[in-house]
Coordinates of N, CA and C and ligand atoms in Angstrom, one line a residue:
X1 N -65.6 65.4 -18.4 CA -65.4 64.2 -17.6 C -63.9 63.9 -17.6
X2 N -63.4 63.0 -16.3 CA -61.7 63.2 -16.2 C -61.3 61.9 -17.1
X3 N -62.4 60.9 -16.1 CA -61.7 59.3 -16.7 C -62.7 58.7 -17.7
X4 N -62.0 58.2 -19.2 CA -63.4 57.6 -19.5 C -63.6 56.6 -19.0
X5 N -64.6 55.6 -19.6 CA -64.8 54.6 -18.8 C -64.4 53.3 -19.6
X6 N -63.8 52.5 -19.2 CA -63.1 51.3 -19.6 C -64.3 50.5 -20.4
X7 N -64.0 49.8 -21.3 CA -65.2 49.3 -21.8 C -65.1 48.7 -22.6
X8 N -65.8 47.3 -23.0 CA -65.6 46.2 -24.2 C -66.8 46.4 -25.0
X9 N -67.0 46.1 -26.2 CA -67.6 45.9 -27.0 C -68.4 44.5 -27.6
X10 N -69.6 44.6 -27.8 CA -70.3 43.4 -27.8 C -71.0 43.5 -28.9
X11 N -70.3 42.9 -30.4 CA -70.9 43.2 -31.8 C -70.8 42.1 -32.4
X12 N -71.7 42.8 -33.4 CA -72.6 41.7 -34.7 C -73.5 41.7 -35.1
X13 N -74.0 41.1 -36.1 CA -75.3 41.3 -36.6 C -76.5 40.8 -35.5
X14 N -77.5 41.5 -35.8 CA -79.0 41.4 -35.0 C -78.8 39.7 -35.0
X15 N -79.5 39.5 -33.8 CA -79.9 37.7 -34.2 C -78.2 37.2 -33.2
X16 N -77.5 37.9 -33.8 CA -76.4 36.9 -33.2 C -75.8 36.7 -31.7
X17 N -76.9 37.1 -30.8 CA -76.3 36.7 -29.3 C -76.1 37.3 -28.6
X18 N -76.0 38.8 -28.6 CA -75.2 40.0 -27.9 C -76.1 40.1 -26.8
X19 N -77.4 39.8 -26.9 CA -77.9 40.2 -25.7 C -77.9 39.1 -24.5
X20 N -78.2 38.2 -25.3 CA -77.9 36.6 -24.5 C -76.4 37.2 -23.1
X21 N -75.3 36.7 -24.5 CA -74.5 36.8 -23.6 C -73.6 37.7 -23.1
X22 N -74.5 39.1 -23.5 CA -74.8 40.2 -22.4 C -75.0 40.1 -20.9
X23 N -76.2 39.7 -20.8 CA -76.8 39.2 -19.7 C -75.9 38.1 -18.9
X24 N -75.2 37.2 -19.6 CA -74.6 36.0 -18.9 C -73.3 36.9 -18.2
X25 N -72.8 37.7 -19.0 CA -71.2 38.1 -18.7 C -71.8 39.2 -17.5
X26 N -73.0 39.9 -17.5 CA -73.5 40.6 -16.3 C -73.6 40.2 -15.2
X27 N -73.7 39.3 -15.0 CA -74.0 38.4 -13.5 C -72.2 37.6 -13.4
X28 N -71.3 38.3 -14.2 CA -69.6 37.9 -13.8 C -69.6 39.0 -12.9
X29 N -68.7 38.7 -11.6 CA -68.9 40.0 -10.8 C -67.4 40.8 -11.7
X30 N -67.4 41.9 -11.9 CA -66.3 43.0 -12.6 C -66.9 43.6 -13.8
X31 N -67.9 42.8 -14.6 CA -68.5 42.7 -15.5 C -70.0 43.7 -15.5
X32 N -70.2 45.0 -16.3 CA -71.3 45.4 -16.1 C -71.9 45.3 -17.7
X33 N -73.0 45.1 -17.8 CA -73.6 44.8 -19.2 C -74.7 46.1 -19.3
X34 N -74.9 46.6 -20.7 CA -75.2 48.1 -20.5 C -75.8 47.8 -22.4
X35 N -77.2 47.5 -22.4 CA -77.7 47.1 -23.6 C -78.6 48.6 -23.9
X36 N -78.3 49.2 -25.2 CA -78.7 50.0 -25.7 C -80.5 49.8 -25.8
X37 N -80.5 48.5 -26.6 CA -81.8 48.1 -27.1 C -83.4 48.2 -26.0
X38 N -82.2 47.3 -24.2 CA -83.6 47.3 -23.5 C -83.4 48.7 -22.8
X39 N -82.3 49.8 -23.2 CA -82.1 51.2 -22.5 C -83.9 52.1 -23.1
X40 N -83.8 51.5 -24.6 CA -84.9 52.3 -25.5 C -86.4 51.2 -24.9
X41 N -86.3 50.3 -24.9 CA -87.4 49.6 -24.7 C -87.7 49.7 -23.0
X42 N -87.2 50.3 -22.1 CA -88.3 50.3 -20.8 C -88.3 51.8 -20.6
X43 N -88.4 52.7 -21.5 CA -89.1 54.0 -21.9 C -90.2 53.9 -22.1
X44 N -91.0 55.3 -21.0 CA -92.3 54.9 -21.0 C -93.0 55.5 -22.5
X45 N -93.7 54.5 -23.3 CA -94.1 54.7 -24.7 C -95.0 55.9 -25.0
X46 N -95.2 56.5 -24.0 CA -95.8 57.9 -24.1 C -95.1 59.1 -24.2
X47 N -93.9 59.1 -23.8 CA -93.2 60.3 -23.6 C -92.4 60.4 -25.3
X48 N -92.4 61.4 -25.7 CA -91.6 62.4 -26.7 C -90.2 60.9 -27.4
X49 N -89.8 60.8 -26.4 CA -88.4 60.0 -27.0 C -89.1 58.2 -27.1
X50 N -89.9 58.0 -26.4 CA -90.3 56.6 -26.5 C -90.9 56.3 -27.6
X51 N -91.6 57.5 -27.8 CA -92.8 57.4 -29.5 C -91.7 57.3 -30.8
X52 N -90.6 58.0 -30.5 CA -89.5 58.5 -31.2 C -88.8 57.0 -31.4
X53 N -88.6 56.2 -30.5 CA -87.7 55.1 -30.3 C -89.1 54.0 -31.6
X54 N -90.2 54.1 -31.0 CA -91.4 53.2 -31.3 C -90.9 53.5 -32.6
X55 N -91.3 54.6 -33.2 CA -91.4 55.1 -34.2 C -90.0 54.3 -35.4
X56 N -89.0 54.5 -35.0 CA -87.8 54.1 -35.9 C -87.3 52.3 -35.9
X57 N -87.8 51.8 -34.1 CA -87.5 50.4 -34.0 C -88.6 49.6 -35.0
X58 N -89.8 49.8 -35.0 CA -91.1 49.0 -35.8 C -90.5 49.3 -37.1
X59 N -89.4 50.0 -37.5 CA -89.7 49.9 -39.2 C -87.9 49.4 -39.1
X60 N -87.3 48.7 -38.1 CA -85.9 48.3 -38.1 C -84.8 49.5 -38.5
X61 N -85.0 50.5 -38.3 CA -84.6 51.6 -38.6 C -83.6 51.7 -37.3
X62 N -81.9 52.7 -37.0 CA -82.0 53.3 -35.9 C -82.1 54.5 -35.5
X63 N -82.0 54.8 -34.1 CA -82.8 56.2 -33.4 C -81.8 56.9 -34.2
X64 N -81.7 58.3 -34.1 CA -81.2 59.4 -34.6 C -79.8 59.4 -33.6
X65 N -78.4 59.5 -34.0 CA -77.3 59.4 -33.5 C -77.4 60.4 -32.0
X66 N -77.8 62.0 -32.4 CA -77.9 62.8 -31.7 C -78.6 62.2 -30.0
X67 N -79.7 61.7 -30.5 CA -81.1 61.6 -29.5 C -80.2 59.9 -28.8
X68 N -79.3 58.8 -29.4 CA -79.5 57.7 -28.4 C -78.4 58.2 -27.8
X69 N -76.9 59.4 -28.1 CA -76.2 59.5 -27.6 C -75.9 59.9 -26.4
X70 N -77.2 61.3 -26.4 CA -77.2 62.0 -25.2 C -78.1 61.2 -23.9
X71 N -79.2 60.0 -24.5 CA -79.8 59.1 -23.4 C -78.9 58.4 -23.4
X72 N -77.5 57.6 -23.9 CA -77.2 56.6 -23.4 C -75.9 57.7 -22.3
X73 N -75.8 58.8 -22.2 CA -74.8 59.3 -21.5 C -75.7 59.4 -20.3
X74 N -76.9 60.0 -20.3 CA -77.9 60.0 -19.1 C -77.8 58.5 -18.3
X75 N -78.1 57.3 -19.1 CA -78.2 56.2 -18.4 C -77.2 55.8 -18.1
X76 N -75.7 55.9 -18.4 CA -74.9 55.6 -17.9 C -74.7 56.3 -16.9
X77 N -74.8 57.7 -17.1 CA -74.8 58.4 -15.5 C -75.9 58.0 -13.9
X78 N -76.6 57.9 -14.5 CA -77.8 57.4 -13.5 C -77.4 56.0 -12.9
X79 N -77.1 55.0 -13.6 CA -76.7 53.9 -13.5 C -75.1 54.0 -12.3
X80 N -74.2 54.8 -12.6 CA -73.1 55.7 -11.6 C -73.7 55.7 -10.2
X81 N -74.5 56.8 -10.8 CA -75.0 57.6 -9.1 C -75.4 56.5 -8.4
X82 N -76.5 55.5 -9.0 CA -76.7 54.6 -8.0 C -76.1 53.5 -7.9
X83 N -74.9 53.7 -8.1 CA -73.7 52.9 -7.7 C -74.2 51.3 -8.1
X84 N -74.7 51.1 -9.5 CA -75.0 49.7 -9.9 C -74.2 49.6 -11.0
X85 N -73.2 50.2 -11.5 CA -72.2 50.0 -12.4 C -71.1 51.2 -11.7
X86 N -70.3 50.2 -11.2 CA -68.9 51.3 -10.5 C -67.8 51.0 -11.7
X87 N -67.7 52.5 -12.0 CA -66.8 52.5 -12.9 C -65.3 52.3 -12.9
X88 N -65.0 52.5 -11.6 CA -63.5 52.4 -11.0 C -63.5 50.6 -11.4
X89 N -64.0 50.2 -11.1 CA -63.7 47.9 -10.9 C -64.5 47.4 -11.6
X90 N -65.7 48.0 -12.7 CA -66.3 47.6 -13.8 C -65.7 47.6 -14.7
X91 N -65.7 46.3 -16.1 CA -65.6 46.4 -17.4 C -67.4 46.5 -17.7
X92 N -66.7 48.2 -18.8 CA -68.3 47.8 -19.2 C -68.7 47.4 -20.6
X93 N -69.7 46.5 -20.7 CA -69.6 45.9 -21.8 C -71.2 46.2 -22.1
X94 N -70.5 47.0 -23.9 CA -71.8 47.6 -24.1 C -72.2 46.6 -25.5
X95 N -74.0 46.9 -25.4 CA -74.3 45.9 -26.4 C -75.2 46.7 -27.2
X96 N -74.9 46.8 -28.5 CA -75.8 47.7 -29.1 C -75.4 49.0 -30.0
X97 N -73.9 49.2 -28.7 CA -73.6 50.4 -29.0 C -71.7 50.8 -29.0
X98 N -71.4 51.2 -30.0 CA -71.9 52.0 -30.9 C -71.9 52.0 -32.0
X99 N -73.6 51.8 -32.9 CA -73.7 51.4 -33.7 C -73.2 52.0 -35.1
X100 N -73.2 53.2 -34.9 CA -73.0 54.2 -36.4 C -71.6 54.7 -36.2
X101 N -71.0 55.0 -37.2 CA -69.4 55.1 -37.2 C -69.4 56.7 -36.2
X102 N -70.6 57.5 -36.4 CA -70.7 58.8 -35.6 C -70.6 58.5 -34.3
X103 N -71.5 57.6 -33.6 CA -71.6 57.2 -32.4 C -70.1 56.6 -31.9
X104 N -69.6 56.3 -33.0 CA -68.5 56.0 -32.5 C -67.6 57.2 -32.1
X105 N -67.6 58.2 -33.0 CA -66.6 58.6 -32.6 C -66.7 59.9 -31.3
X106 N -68.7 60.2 -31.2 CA -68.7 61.0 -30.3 C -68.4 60.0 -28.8
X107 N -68.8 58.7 -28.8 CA -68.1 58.5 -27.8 C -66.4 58.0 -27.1
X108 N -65.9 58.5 -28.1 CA -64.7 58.3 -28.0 C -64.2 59.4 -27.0
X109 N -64.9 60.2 -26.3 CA -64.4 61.2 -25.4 C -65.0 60.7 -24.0
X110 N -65.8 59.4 -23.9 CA -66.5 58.9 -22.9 C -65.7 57.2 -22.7
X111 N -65.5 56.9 -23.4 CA -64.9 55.1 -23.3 C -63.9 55.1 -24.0
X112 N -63.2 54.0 -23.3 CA -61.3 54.0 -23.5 C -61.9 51.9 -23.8
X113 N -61.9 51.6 -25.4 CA -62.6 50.6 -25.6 C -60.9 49.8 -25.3
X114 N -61.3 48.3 -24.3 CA -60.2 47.4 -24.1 C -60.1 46.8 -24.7
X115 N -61.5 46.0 -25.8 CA -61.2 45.1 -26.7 C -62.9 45.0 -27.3
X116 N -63.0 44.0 -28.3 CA -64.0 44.0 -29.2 C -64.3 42.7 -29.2
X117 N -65.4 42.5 -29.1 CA -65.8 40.7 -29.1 C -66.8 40.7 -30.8
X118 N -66.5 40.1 -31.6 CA -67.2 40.3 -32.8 C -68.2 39.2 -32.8
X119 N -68.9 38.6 -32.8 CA -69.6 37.3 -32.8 C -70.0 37.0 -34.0
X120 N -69.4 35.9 -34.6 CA -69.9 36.0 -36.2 C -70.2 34.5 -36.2
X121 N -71.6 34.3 -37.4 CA -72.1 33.6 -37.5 C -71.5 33.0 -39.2
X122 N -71.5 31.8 -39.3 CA -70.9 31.5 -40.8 C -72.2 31.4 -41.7
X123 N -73.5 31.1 -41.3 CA -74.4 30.8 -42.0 C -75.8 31.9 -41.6
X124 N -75.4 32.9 -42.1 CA -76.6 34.8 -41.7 C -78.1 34.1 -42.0
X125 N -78.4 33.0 -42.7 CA -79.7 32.6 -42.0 C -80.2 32.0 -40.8
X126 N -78.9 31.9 -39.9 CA -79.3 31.4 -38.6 C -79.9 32.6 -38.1
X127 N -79.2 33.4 -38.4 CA -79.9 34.7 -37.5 C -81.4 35.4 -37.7
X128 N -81.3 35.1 -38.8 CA -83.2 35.2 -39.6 C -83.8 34.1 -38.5
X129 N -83.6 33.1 -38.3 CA -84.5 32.0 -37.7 C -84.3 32.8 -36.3
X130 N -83.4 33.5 -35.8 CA -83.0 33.2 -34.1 C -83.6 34.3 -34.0
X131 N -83.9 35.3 -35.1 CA -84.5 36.6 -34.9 C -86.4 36.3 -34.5
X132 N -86.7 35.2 -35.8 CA -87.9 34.5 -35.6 C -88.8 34.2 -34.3
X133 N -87.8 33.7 -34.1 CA -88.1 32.7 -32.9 C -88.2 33.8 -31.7
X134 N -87.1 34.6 -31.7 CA -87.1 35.7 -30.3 C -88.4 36.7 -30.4
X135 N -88.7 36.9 -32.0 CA -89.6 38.2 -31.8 C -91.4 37.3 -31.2
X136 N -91.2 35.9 -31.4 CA -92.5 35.0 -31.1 C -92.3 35.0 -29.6
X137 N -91.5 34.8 -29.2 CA -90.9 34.6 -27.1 C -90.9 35.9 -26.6
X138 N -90.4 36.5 -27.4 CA -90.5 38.1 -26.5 C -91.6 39.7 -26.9
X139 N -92.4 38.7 -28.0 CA -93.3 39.7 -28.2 C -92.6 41.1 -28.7
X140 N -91.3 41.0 -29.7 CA -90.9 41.9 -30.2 C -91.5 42.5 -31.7
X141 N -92.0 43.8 -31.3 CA -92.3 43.8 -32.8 C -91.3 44.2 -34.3
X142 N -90.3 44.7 -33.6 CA -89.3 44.9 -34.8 C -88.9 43.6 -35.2
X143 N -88.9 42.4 -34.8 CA -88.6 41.4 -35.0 C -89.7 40.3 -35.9
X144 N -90.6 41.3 -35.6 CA -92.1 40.2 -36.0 C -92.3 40.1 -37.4
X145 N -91.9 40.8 -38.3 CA -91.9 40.6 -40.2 C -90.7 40.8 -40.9
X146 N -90.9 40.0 -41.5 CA -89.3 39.6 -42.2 C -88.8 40.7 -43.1
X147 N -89.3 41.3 -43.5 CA -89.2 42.5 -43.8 C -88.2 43.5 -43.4
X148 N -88.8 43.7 -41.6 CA -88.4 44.6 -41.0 C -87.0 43.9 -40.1
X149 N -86.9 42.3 -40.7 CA -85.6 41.8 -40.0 C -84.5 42.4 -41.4
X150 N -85.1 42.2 -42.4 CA -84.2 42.3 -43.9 C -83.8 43.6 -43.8
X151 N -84.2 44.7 -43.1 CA -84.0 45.7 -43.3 C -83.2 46.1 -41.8
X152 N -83.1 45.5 -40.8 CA -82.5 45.4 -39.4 C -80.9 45.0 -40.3
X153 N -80.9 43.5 -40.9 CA -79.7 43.5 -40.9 C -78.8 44.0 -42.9
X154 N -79.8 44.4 -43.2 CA -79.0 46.0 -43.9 C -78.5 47.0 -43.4
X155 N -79.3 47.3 -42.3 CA -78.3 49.0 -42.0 C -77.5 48.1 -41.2
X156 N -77.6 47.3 -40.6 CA -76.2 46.3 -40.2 C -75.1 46.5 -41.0
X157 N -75.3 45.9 -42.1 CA -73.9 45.6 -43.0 C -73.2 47.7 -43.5
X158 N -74.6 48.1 -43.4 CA -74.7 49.6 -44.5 C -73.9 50.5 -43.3
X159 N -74.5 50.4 -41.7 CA -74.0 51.6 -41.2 C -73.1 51.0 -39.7
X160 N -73.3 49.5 -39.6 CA -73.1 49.0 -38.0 C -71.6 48.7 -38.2
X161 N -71.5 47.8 -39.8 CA -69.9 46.8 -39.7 C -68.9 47.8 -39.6
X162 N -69.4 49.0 -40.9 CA -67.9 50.1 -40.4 C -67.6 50.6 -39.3
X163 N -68.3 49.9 -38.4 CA -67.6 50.8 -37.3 C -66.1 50.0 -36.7
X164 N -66.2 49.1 -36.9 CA -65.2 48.3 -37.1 C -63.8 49.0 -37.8
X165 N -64.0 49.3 -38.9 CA -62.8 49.8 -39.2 C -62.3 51.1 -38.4
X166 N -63.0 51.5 -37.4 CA -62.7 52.7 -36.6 C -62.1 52.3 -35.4
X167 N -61.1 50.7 -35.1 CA -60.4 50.6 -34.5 C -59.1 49.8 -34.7
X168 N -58.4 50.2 -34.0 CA -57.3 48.9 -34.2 C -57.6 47.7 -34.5
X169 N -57.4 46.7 -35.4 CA -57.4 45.7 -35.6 C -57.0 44.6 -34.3
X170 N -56.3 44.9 -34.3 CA -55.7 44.5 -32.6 C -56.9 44.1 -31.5
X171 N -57.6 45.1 -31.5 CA -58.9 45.0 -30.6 C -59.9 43.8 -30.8
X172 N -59.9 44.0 -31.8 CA -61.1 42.9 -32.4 C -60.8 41.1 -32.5
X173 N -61.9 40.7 -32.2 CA -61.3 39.1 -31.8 C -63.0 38.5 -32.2
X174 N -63.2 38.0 -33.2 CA -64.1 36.9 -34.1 C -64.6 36.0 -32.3
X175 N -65.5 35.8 -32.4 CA -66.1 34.5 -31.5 C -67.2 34.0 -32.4
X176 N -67.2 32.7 -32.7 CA -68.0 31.9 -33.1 C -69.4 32.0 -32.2
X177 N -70.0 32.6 -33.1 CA -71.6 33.1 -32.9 C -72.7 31.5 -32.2
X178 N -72.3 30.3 -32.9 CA -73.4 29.2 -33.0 C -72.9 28.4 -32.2
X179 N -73.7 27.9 -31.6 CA -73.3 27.4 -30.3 C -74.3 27.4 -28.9
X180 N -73.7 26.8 -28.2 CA -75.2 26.8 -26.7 C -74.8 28.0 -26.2
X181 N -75.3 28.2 -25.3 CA -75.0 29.5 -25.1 C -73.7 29.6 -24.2
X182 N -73.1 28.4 -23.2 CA -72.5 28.2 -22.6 C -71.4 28.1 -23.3
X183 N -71.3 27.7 -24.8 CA -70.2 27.5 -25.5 C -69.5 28.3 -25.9
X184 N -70.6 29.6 -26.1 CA -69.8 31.0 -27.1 C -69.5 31.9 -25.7
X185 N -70.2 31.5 -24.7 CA -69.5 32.2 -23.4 C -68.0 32.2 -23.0
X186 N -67.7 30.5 -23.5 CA -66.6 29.9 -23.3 C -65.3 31.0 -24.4
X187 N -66.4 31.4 -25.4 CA -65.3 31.6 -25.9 C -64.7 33.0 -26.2
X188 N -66.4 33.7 -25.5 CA -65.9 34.9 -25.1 C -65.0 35.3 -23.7
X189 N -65.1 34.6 -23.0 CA -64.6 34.7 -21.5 C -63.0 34.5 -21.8
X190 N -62.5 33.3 -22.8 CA -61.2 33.0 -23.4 C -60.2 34.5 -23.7
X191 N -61.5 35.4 -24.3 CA -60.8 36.9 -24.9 C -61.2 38.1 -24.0
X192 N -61.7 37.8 -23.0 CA -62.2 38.7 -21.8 C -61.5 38.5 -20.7
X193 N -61.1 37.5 -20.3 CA -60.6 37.6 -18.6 C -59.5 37.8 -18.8
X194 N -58.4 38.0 -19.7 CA -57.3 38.3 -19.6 C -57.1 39.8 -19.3
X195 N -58.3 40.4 -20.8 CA -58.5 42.1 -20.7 C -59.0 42.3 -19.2
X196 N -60.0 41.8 -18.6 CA -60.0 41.8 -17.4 C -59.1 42.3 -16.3
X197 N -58.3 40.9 -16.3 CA -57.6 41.4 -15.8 C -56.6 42.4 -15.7
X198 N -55.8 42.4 -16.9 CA -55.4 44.0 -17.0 C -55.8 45.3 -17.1
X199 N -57.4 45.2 -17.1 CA -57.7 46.3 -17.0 C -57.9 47.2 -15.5
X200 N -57.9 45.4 -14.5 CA -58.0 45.9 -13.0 C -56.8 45.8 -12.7
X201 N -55.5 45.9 -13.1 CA -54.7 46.1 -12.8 C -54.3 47.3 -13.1
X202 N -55.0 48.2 -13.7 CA -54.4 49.5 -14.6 C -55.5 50.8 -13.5
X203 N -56.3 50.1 -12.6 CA -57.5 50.6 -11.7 C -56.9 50.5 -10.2
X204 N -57.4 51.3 -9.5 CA -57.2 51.4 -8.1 C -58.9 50.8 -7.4
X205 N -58.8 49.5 -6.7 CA -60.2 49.0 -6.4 C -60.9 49.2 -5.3
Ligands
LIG301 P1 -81.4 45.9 -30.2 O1 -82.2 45.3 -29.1 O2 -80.0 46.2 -29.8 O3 -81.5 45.2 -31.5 O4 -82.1 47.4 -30.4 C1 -83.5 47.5 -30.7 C2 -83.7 48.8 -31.4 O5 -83.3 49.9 -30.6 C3 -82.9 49.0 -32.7 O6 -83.5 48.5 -33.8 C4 -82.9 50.6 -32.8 O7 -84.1 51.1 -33.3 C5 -82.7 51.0 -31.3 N1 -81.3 51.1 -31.0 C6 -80.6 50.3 -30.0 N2 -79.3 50.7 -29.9 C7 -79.2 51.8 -30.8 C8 -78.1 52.6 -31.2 N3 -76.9 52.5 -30.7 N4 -78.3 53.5 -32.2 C9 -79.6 53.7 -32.7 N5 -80.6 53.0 -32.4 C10 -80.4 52.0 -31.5

């Protein structure tokens, strides 16, 4: 591939928002949101990789580095062709991914990362409750036993936070996690529209 693709980062622990205001910063026009979690969840649960996904999400585990790398390159490509994420005048902002320091660095030959939105929460039992509450609203079952949350936000701290240290410091910018939703938007948008903008400045549109 010639160009990678420009792209921000949308991290933190389970519970803390990424998908929320995933979805909000998607509907910004420049803005494409590109979530790992619902990439694995509208796989149909019969096929080889969906049993595969079932299989590792119910026990809060993640998929095998090899197997989400090569689907999340499929879905980004598919996503291309039908021209619903143009990569020339999109920031894409991925959520989910990349969660293992591996993932990180195989896709470092696919995304040229502009910046890092970290979303941090001061009190990690908010996110126990917010996990709660979501897995009862959305019928999630990795979310449904505390267990399988306790063990979601372990390989968090064990395999997700380092990935962090696999960038400039520079990149990375803390957003207060608690909040309406419109608040922590506020204060993601504060550390995005500037990258925004220079990153369409650095693009032919
Ligand atoms: P999420 O909605 O982002 O919490 O993802 C739900 C589940 O999808 C996770 O618990 C993992 O089983 C799987 N998953 C999502 N993204 C990744 C990833 N980057 N690497 C491995 N597994 C993932």
């Amino acid at each position: 591939m010639s160009e990678r693709y420009q792209a921000i980062l949308l991290f933190g622990a389970p519970g803390a928002g990424k998908g929320t205001q995933g979805l909000l910063l998607g509907n910004i026009p420049g803005f494409f949101h590109m979530s790992t979690g619902d990439m694995f969840r509208t796989l149909d649960h019969h096929s080889e990789v969906g049993q595969l996904f079932d299989q590792y999400s119910s026990r809060g585990e993640l998929v095998p580095d090899e197997v989400t790398i090569k689907m999340w390159r499929e879905y980004v490509h598919a996503q291309t062709v039908l021209s619903l994420y143009k990569s020339h005048s999109d920031l894409l902002c991925l959520d989910g991914i990349p969660r293992t320091v591996a993932q990180t660095q195989a896709m470092n030959e696919y995304i040229d990362v502009r910046g890092i939105i970290h979303l941090v929460a001061s009190n990690p039992e908010e996110m126990v409750t917010r996990l709660q509450k979501r897995a009862i609203e959305q019928k999630r079952v990795d979310d449904a036993k505390i267990e399988v949350i306790r063990n979601r936000l372990n390989i968090y701290e064990r395999e997700t936070r380092p990935v962090l240290d696999q960038f400039d410091p520079s990149l990375i910018h803390e957003v207060n996690a608690i909040g309406t939703p419109a608040e922590v938007l506020g204060g993601i948008l504060r550390v995005l529209a500037p990258i925004q903008a220079a990153a369409h400045s650095t693009v032919p549109n």
